[in-house]
Short mmCIF file of C-alpha atoms in Angstrom, two decimals:
data_model
loop_
_atom_site.label_atom_id
_atom_site.label_comp_id
_atom_site.label_asym_id
_atom_site.label_seq_id
_atom_site.Cartn_x
_atom_site.Cartn_y
_atom_site.Cartn_z
CA UNK A 243 -34.30 -213.34 42.61
CA UNK A 244 -32.54 -209.95 42.83
CA UNK A 245 -33.17 -207.70 39.95
CA UNK A 246 -29.06 -206.74 39.17
CA UNK A 247 -27.66 -204.57 35.85
CA UNK A 248 -24.72 -205.45 36.64
CA UNK A 249 -22.60 -208.67 36.32
CA UNK A 250 -18.71 -209.05 36.06
CA UNK A 251 -16.58 -212.14 35.40
CA UNK A 252 -12.93 -213.13 33.92
CA UNK A 253 -12.89 -213.88 29.99
CA UNK A 254 -15.52 -215.30 26.69
CA UNK A 255 -18.73 -215.27 25.58
CA UNK A 256 -21.88 -214.21 28.24
CA UNK A 257 -24.75 -215.48 27.42
CA UNK A 258 -27.63 -214.26 30.51
CA UNK A 259 -30.79 -215.26 30.32
CA UNK A 260 -34.59 -213.75 31.45
CA UNK A 261 -38.05 -215.04 31.57
CA UNK A 262 -39.78 -214.11 28.42
CA UNK A 263 -13.16 -240.84 13.69
CA UNK A 264 -13.00 -248.24 13.16
CA UNK A 265 -9.56 -247.87 11.98
CA UNK A 266 -8.46 -244.76 10.10
CA UNK A 267 -5.22 -245.41 8.24
CA UNK A 268 -8.05 -246.04 5.06
CA UNK A 269 -9.66 -242.61 6.14
CA UNK A 270 -9.44 -240.06 2.83
CA UNK A 271 -11.08 -237.22 2.18
CA UNK A 272 -11.46 -237.67 -1.24
CA UNK A 273 -13.38 -240.95 -1.39
CA UNK A 274 -16.07 -240.07 1.52
CA UNK A 275 -14.72 -241.22 4.71
CA UNK A 276 -15.09 -237.48 6.00
CA UNK A 277 -18.19 -237.16 5.25
CA UNK A 278 -19.41 -240.42 6.62
CA UNK A 279 -20.13 -240.08 10.13
CA UNK A 280 -19.36 -242.96 12.05
CA UNK A 281 -15.18 -242.46 10.74
CA UNK A 282 -15.39 -239.19 11.23
CA UNK A 283 -14.48 -238.65 15.08
CA UNK A 284 -12.03 -241.62 15.39
CA UNK A 285 -8.37 -240.70 15.60
CA UNK A 286 -6.81 -240.78 12.01
CA UNK A 287 -9.58 -238.86 10.53
CA UNK A 288 -9.36 -236.20 13.02
CA UNK A 289 -6.08 -235.49 11.14
CA UNK A 290 -6.81 -235.92 7.66
CA UNK A 291 -10.19 -234.81 7.61
CA UNK A 292 -10.16 -231.03 9.08
CA UNK A 293 -8.41 -228.69 6.93
CA UNK A 294 -5.04 -226.89 8.98
CA UNK A 295 -2.72 -224.73 6.78
CA UNK A 296 1.51 -225.67 8.08
CA UNK A 297 0.93 -222.13 9.39
CA UNK A 298 -2.31 -222.91 11.75
CA UNK A 299 0.03 -226.17 13.72
CA UNK A 300 -0.71 -225.47 16.71
CA UNK A 301 -4.36 -224.09 16.18
CA UNK A 302 -7.03 -226.73 16.49
CA UNK A 303 -10.06 -226.75 14.39
CA UNK A 304 -9.26 -223.38 12.39
CA UNK A 305 -11.66 -224.91 9.78
CA UNK A 306 -14.42 -225.33 12.55
CA UNK A 307 -16.99 -222.56 14.00
CA UNK A 308 -20.45 -222.17 16.14
CA UNK A 309 -21.38 -223.30 19.54
CA UNK A 310 -19.19 -225.81 20.96
CA UNK A 311 -17.43 -225.63 16.81
CA UNK A 312 -19.80 -227.84 15.81
CA UNK A 313 -20.10 -226.89 12.42
CA UNK A 314 -16.86 -227.35 9.34
CA UNK A 315 -16.21 -224.60 6.60
CA UNK A 316 -16.34 -226.49 3.27
CA UNK A 317 -15.79 -224.00 1.46
CA UNK A 318 -12.90 -224.89 -1.82
CA UNK A 319 -10.39 -222.08 0.16
CA UNK A 320 -10.18 -221.88 4.10
CA UNK A 321 -9.67 -217.78 2.79
CA UNK A 322 -13.28 -217.50 1.76
CA UNK A 323 -14.24 -219.30 5.09
CA UNK A 324 -16.87 -216.26 7.68
CA UNK A 325 -17.72 -219.13 9.71
CA UNK A 326 -21.25 -218.15 9.72
CA UNK A 327 -24.17 -220.52 8.59
CA UNK A 328 -25.14 -218.36 6.78
CA UNK A 329 -21.89 -217.04 5.09
CA UNK A 330 -21.92 -218.21 1.10
CA UNK A 331 -18.31 -219.67 -0.58
CA UNK A 332 -17.75 -216.67 -3.18
CA UNK A 333 -15.12 -219.58 -5.61
CA UNK A 334 -17.31 -222.24 -4.44
CA UNK A 335 -16.70 -225.38 -2.39
CA UNK A 336 -14.46 -229.05 -1.80
CA UNK A 337 -15.51 -232.11 -3.75
CA UNK A 338 -19.08 -233.74 -2.57
CA UNK A 339 -20.45 -230.45 -0.85
CA UNK A 340 -23.38 -227.79 -2.81
CA UNK A 341 -23.49 -224.19 -3.21
CA UNK A 342 -23.59 -221.66 -1.73
CA UNK A 343 -23.21 -222.75 2.11
CA UNK A 344 -20.86 -225.66 1.34
CA UNK A 345 -23.10 -227.61 3.90
CA UNK A 346 -25.36 -229.89 1.57
CA UNK A 347 -23.60 -232.83 1.36
CA UNK A 348 -23.29 -234.51 -2.07
CA UNK A 349 -22.38 -238.10 -1.62
CA UNK A 350 -23.03 -238.97 -5.32
CA UNK A 351 -19.52 -236.88 -6.00
CA UNK A 352 -17.61 -239.57 -3.56
CA UNK A 353 -19.45 -242.75 -4.51
CA UNK A 354 -18.89 -242.55 -8.70
CA UNK A 355 -14.90 -243.43 -7.89
CA UNK A 356 -15.61 -246.23 -6.46
CA UNK A 357 -15.21 -250.11 -7.71
CA UNK A 358 -18.10 -250.95 -6.21
CA UNK A 359 -21.10 -252.46 -8.26
CA UNK A 360 -22.93 -249.81 -10.60
CA UNK A 361 -21.04 -247.25 -8.78
CA UNK A 362 -20.97 -245.50 -11.87
CA UNK A 363 -24.58 -244.88 -11.45
CA UNK A 364 -23.85 -241.77 -9.74
CA UNK A 365 -21.26 -240.09 -12.84
CA UNK A 366 -22.70 -236.95 -15.10
CA UNK A 367 -20.77 -238.75 -17.71
CA UNK A 368 -22.32 -241.74 -17.60
CA UNK A 369 -25.55 -242.95 -20.52
CA UNK A 370 -25.39 -246.63 -19.41
CA UNK A 371 -28.75 -247.69 -18.57
CA UNK A 372 -29.42 -250.04 -15.71
CA UNK A 373 -32.57 -252.35 -15.41
CA UNK A 374 -33.76 -252.55 -11.90
CA UNK A 375 -33.28 -254.02 -9.43
CA UNK A 376 -29.97 -252.20 -8.44
CA UNK A 377 -28.08 -253.29 -5.71
CA UNK A 378 -25.41 -250.71 -4.66
CA UNK A 379 -22.83 -251.22 -1.67
CA UNK A 380 -21.23 -248.01 -0.73
CA UNK A 381 -17.89 -247.90 0.64
CA UNK A 382 -19.09 -245.86 3.86
CA UNK A 383 -22.61 -245.84 5.75
CA UNK A 384 -24.05 -242.24 5.11
CA UNK A 385 -27.11 -240.00 6.43
CA UNK A 386 -28.65 -239.08 3.70
CA UNK A 387 -32.11 -237.39 3.05
CA UNK A 388 -32.81 -237.23 -1.34
CA UNK A 389 -32.39 -239.69 -3.97
CA UNK A 390 -32.91 -238.29 -7.30
CA UNK A 391 -33.14 -241.41 -10.09
CA UNK A 392 -33.33 -240.31 -13.55
CA UNK A 393 -34.41 -243.25 -16.01
CA UNK A 394 -35.22 -243.82 -20.24
CA UNK A 395 -38.45 -243.61 -19.84
CA UNK A 396 -40.59 -242.34 -17.51
CA UNK A 397 -41.89 -244.77 -14.80
CA UNK A 398 -44.48 -244.10 -12.07
CA UNK A 399 -42.94 -247.99 -10.63
CA UNK A 400 -39.73 -246.41 -9.88
CA UNK A 401 -38.74 -246.49 -5.68
CA UNK A 402 -35.84 -247.02 -3.37
CA UNK A 403 -36.40 -249.94 -1.32
CA UNK A 404 -33.23 -249.73 0.95
CA UNK A 405 -33.35 -247.89 2.77
CA UNK A 406 -36.87 -248.10 4.66
CA UNK A 407 -39.28 -245.79 4.97
CA UNK A 408 -38.87 -242.57 1.88
CA UNK A 409 -41.42 -241.40 -0.13
CA UNK A 410 -40.95 -241.44 -4.13
CA UNK A 411 -41.95 -239.26 -6.22
CA UNK A 412 -42.14 -238.96 -9.79
CA UNK A 413 -41.29 -235.18 -11.17
CA UNK A 414 -44.09 -233.96 -13.65
CA UNK A 415 -42.47 -234.20 -17.13
CA UNK A 416 -39.90 -235.20 -16.32
CA UNK A 417 -38.19 -239.23 -16.80
CA UNK A 418 -37.01 -238.15 -12.65
CA UNK A 419 -37.86 -239.79 -9.48
CA UNK A 420 -37.27 -237.74 -6.14
CA UNK A 421 -37.49 -239.78 -3.09
CA UNK A 422 -36.84 -238.36 -0.11
CA UNK A 423 -37.01 -239.47 4.32
CA UNK A 424 -34.23 -239.08 6.24
CA UNK A 425 -32.53 -242.62 6.86
CA UNK A 426 -28.93 -243.82 7.30
CA UNK A 427 -27.13 -246.82 5.01
CA UNK A 428 -25.03 -248.19 3.16
CA UNK A 429 -26.27 -249.43 0.17
CA UNK A 430 -28.96 -248.54 -1.84
CA UNK A 431 -31.88 -250.70 -4.11
CA UNK A 432 -34.06 -249.32 -6.78
CA UNK A 433 -37.12 -251.01 -7.86
CA UNK A 434 -38.95 -249.89 -11.39
CA UNK A 435 -39.30 -250.70 -14.61
CA UNK A 436 -36.79 -247.77 -16.86
CA UNK A 437 -33.44 -248.54 -16.79
CA UNK A 438 -31.57 -245.76 -14.58
CA UNK A 439 -28.54 -244.00 -15.72
CA UNK A 440 -27.75 -241.54 -13.50
CA UNK A 441 -28.17 -240.71 -9.63
CA UNK A 442 -27.83 -238.94 -6.97
CA UNK A 443 -27.57 -238.75 -3.00
CA UNK A 444 -27.62 -235.81 -0.63
CA UNK A 445 -27.63 -235.10 2.64
CA UNK A 446 -26.72 -233.44 5.49
CA UNK A 447 -24.31 -232.62 8.49
CA UNK A 448 -25.77 -234.19 11.59
CA UNK A 449 -26.63 -230.42 12.94
CA UNK A 450 -27.70 -229.01 10.17
CA UNK A 451 -31.31 -229.65 7.80
CA UNK A 452 -33.49 -228.28 5.52
CA UNK A 453 -33.49 -227.38 1.71
CA UNK A 454 -29.90 -226.26 1.89
CA UNK A 455 -28.72 -227.52 5.00
CA UNK A 456 -28.07 -223.98 6.99
CA UNK A 457 -31.07 -224.65 9.88
CA UNK A 458 -29.43 -225.25 12.49
CA UNK A 459 -30.63 -228.63 14.78
CA UNK A 460 -31.26 -227.62 19.08
CA UNK A 461 -31.91 -231.27 19.86
CA UNK A 462 -30.60 -232.86 23.99
CA UNK A 463 -27.33 -233.68 23.99
CA UNK A 464 -26.67 -231.86 20.88
CA UNK A 465 -28.36 -234.89 18.67
CA UNK A 466 -28.94 -234.86 15.22
CA UNK A 467 -32.43 -233.47 14.40
CA UNK A 468 -34.69 -235.33 10.61
CA UNK A 469 -32.80 -233.85 7.45
CA UNK A 470 -36.13 -232.59 6.33
CA UNK A 471 -38.45 -231.61 9.57
CA UNK A 472 -35.59 -230.58 11.91
CA UNK A 473 -37.81 -232.48 14.16
CA UNK A 474 -35.72 -233.95 17.29
CA UNK A 475 -35.88 -237.38 16.98
CA UNK A 476 -34.60 -238.98 21.40
CA UNK A 477 -35.42 -236.17 24.59
CA UNK A 478 -36.05 -233.57 22.86
CA UNK A 479 -34.76 -229.68 23.15
CA UNK A 480 -31.75 -228.66 24.45
CA UNK A 481 -31.47 -226.24 27.16
CA UNK A 482 -32.92 -223.69 26.75
CA UNK A 483 -35.23 -224.34 23.48
CA UNK A 484 -38.50 -225.43 22.89
CA UNK A 485 -41.45 -226.23 20.02
CA UNK A 486 -41.82 -229.09 17.56
CA UNK A 487 -38.39 -228.44 15.63
CA UNK A 488 -36.21 -226.76 18.79
CA UNK A 489 -36.09 -223.92 17.20
CA UNK A 490 -38.08 -221.33 19.68
CA UNK A 491 -36.16 -220.11 22.33
CA UNK A 492 -36.78 -220.07 26.05
CA UNK A 493 -35.44 -217.60 26.91
CA UNK A 494 -34.68 -213.44 26.03
CA UNK A 495 -29.98 -212.93 26.06
CA UNK A 496 -30.55 -209.53 27.97
CA UNK A 497 -26.55 -208.92 27.47
CA UNK A 498 -26.41 -208.85 23.84
CA UNK A 499 -25.46 -205.84 22.60
CA UNK A 500 -25.41 -204.46 26.26
CA UNK A 501 -22.69 -201.56 26.79
CA UNK A 502 -19.56 -203.66 28.28
CA UNK A 503 -15.54 -203.12 29.53
CA UNK A 504 -12.92 -204.53 30.86
CA UNK A 505 -9.50 -204.03 32.80
CA UNK A 506 -7.56 -204.42 30.01
CA UNK A 507 -7.80 -205.61 26.15
CA UNK A 508 -5.77 -209.01 24.86
CA UNK A 509 -4.68 -209.40 21.01
CA UNK A 510 -3.20 -205.49 21.04
CA UNK A 511 0.17 -206.48 21.26
CA UNK A 512 0.11 -209.26 18.56
CA UNK A 513 -1.37 -212.40 18.93
CA UNK A 514 -2.16 -215.82 15.79
CA UNK A 515 -4.74 -215.75 14.25
CA UNK A 516 -6.35 -217.07 11.43
CA UNK A 517 -6.69 -214.55 8.25
CA UNK A 518 -7.09 -214.90 4.53
CA UNK A 519 -6.31 -218.85 4.57
CA UNK A 520 -3.27 -218.52 6.54
CA UNK A 521 -2.35 -217.92 10.83
CA UNK A 522 -0.38 -214.89 11.47
CA UNK A 523 0.18 -212.91 14.07
CA UNK A 524 -1.33 -209.43 14.03
CA UNK A 525 -2.56 -206.89 16.47
CA UNK A 526 -6.29 -207.01 16.78
CA UNK A 527 -8.53 -205.60 19.50
CA UNK A 528 -10.07 -208.77 21.30
CA UNK A 529 -12.47 -206.17 23.44
CA UNK A 530 -15.10 -207.10 26.27
CA UNK A 531 -18.40 -206.22 23.49
CA UNK A 532 -17.30 -209.38 21.83
CA UNK A 533 -18.67 -211.06 24.47
CA UNK A 534 -22.58 -210.28 24.00
CA UNK A 535 -22.26 -209.95 19.67
CA UNK A 536 -24.26 -213.14 19.47
CA UNK A 537 -21.46 -215.53 18.05
CA UNK A 538 -20.73 -218.25 19.83
CA UNK A 539 -17.88 -219.05 18.33
CA UNK A 540 -15.17 -220.07 20.91
CA UNK A 541 -12.09 -220.12 17.75
CA UNK A 542 -9.81 -217.51 18.97
CA UNK A 543 -7.99 -217.97 16.39
CA UNK A 544 -11.15 -216.61 14.35
CA UNK A 545 -11.43 -213.23 16.38
CA UNK A 546 -14.37 -213.87 18.29
CA UNK A 547 -13.80 -213.81 21.87
CA UNK A 548 -13.51 -211.17 24.73
CA UNK A 549 -10.47 -211.11 26.00
CA UNK A 550 -7.90 -209.62 28.90
CA UNK A 551 -4.43 -209.34 28.73
CA UNK A 552 -2.54 -211.64 31.77
CA UNK A 553 -2.57 -209.15 34.99
CA UNK A 554 -3.77 -209.02 38.25
CA UNK A 555 -7.55 -209.50 38.95
CA UNK A 556 -8.90 -209.40 35.35
CA UNK A 557 -12.16 -208.53 35.07
CA UNK A 558 -15.00 -207.99 32.47
CA UNK A 559 -18.57 -206.26 32.85
CA UNK A 560 -21.70 -205.15 31.40
CA UNK A 561 -23.89 -202.74 32.23
CA UNK A 562 -27.75 -203.43 31.94
CA UNK A 563 -30.35 -199.88 30.44
CA UNK A 564 -32.30 -200.86 33.78
CA UNK A 565 -32.95 -203.98 36.21
CA UNK A 566 -33.88 -206.88 35.38
CA UNK A 567 -34.42 -210.55 36.65
CA UNK A 568 -32.07 -213.61 36.23
CA UNK A 569 -32.65 -216.53 36.13
CA UNK A 570 -29.98 -218.04 34.75
CA UNK A 571 -26.54 -216.69 33.98
CA UNK A 572 -24.46 -218.83 30.43
CA UNK A 573 -20.67 -218.20 30.45
CA UNK A 574 -18.63 -219.81 26.63
CA UNK A 575 -15.02 -219.83 27.03
CA UNK A 576 -13.36 -219.44 24.36
CA UNK A 577 -11.35 -222.46 22.52
CA UNK A 578 -8.15 -223.73 24.93
CA UNK A 579 -9.08 -221.94 28.26
CA UNK A 580 -9.64 -223.77 31.39
CA UNK A 581 -11.34 -223.29 34.46
CA UNK A 582 -8.83 -222.38 36.54
CA UNK A 583 -8.04 -219.31 34.73
CA UNK A 584 -11.70 -217.88 35.24
#
């Protein structure tokens, strides 16, 4: 391979590597349908599970962000969204999500409103204890990692018998049992001797894992990883990642932070972007350095891409601090741009 210190391309985000929604008419955001991963990809769910202010009707995915728009902002107010996994929502979350990052799902907030048997056990107001065996059907199939069971006395026999493969532990000095695992189910079986008066159910979106669901999965074909450990279950890691949790890079992005330039700058004469919870036309700078800032968000409305204005023979280039041996070049285009333009 040859050593180079200049790379030229026309649009998008640059990464240079160096060796080192079923029937959807019933889809209801208030009833947990939008955190049921088998439903949210359906056509009509896409209309109701993704927030878009009226001013943004011509702009898709204003509440989505990250590489391939894998993640969704669940802040109570869209104006709080900073479109980063580690950003906090200063005014709290949408119902059914846990502060401060608003990625961790609180399924009990949806199940408590169902008319199914024992759904009231998921309400914080409930005082009526039910003796196991307790079988609770759900409206949807949920992907969850933690079940918290609150009982009227300490019970070492309390456990989840379905879904399978959940490990239950009695919390010391408390009438509380915590069961953990990586499961999908549309019902819950609880066995024990004590009466159960409250249940909490938590889980992560498919592409995230960890205590607060703020660690990114890097599994092959964008598959989900284990919600607790982060391990990939199928064909290993996506290209460019390795390790038990696929959290180690096989490359160094030598373009990031380097000096860049382009023939012109799109947006300085005005373009529609997402700002303070709405879409409005603003004079912004989609400057060349946005292609090498490490932000993979492809949404032009989030002001995260570099772009030239329309014109003849546009180009973008990066100047390296020294010659490098390059083994791979990746260009991530902004949403809505077709290959024929690049």
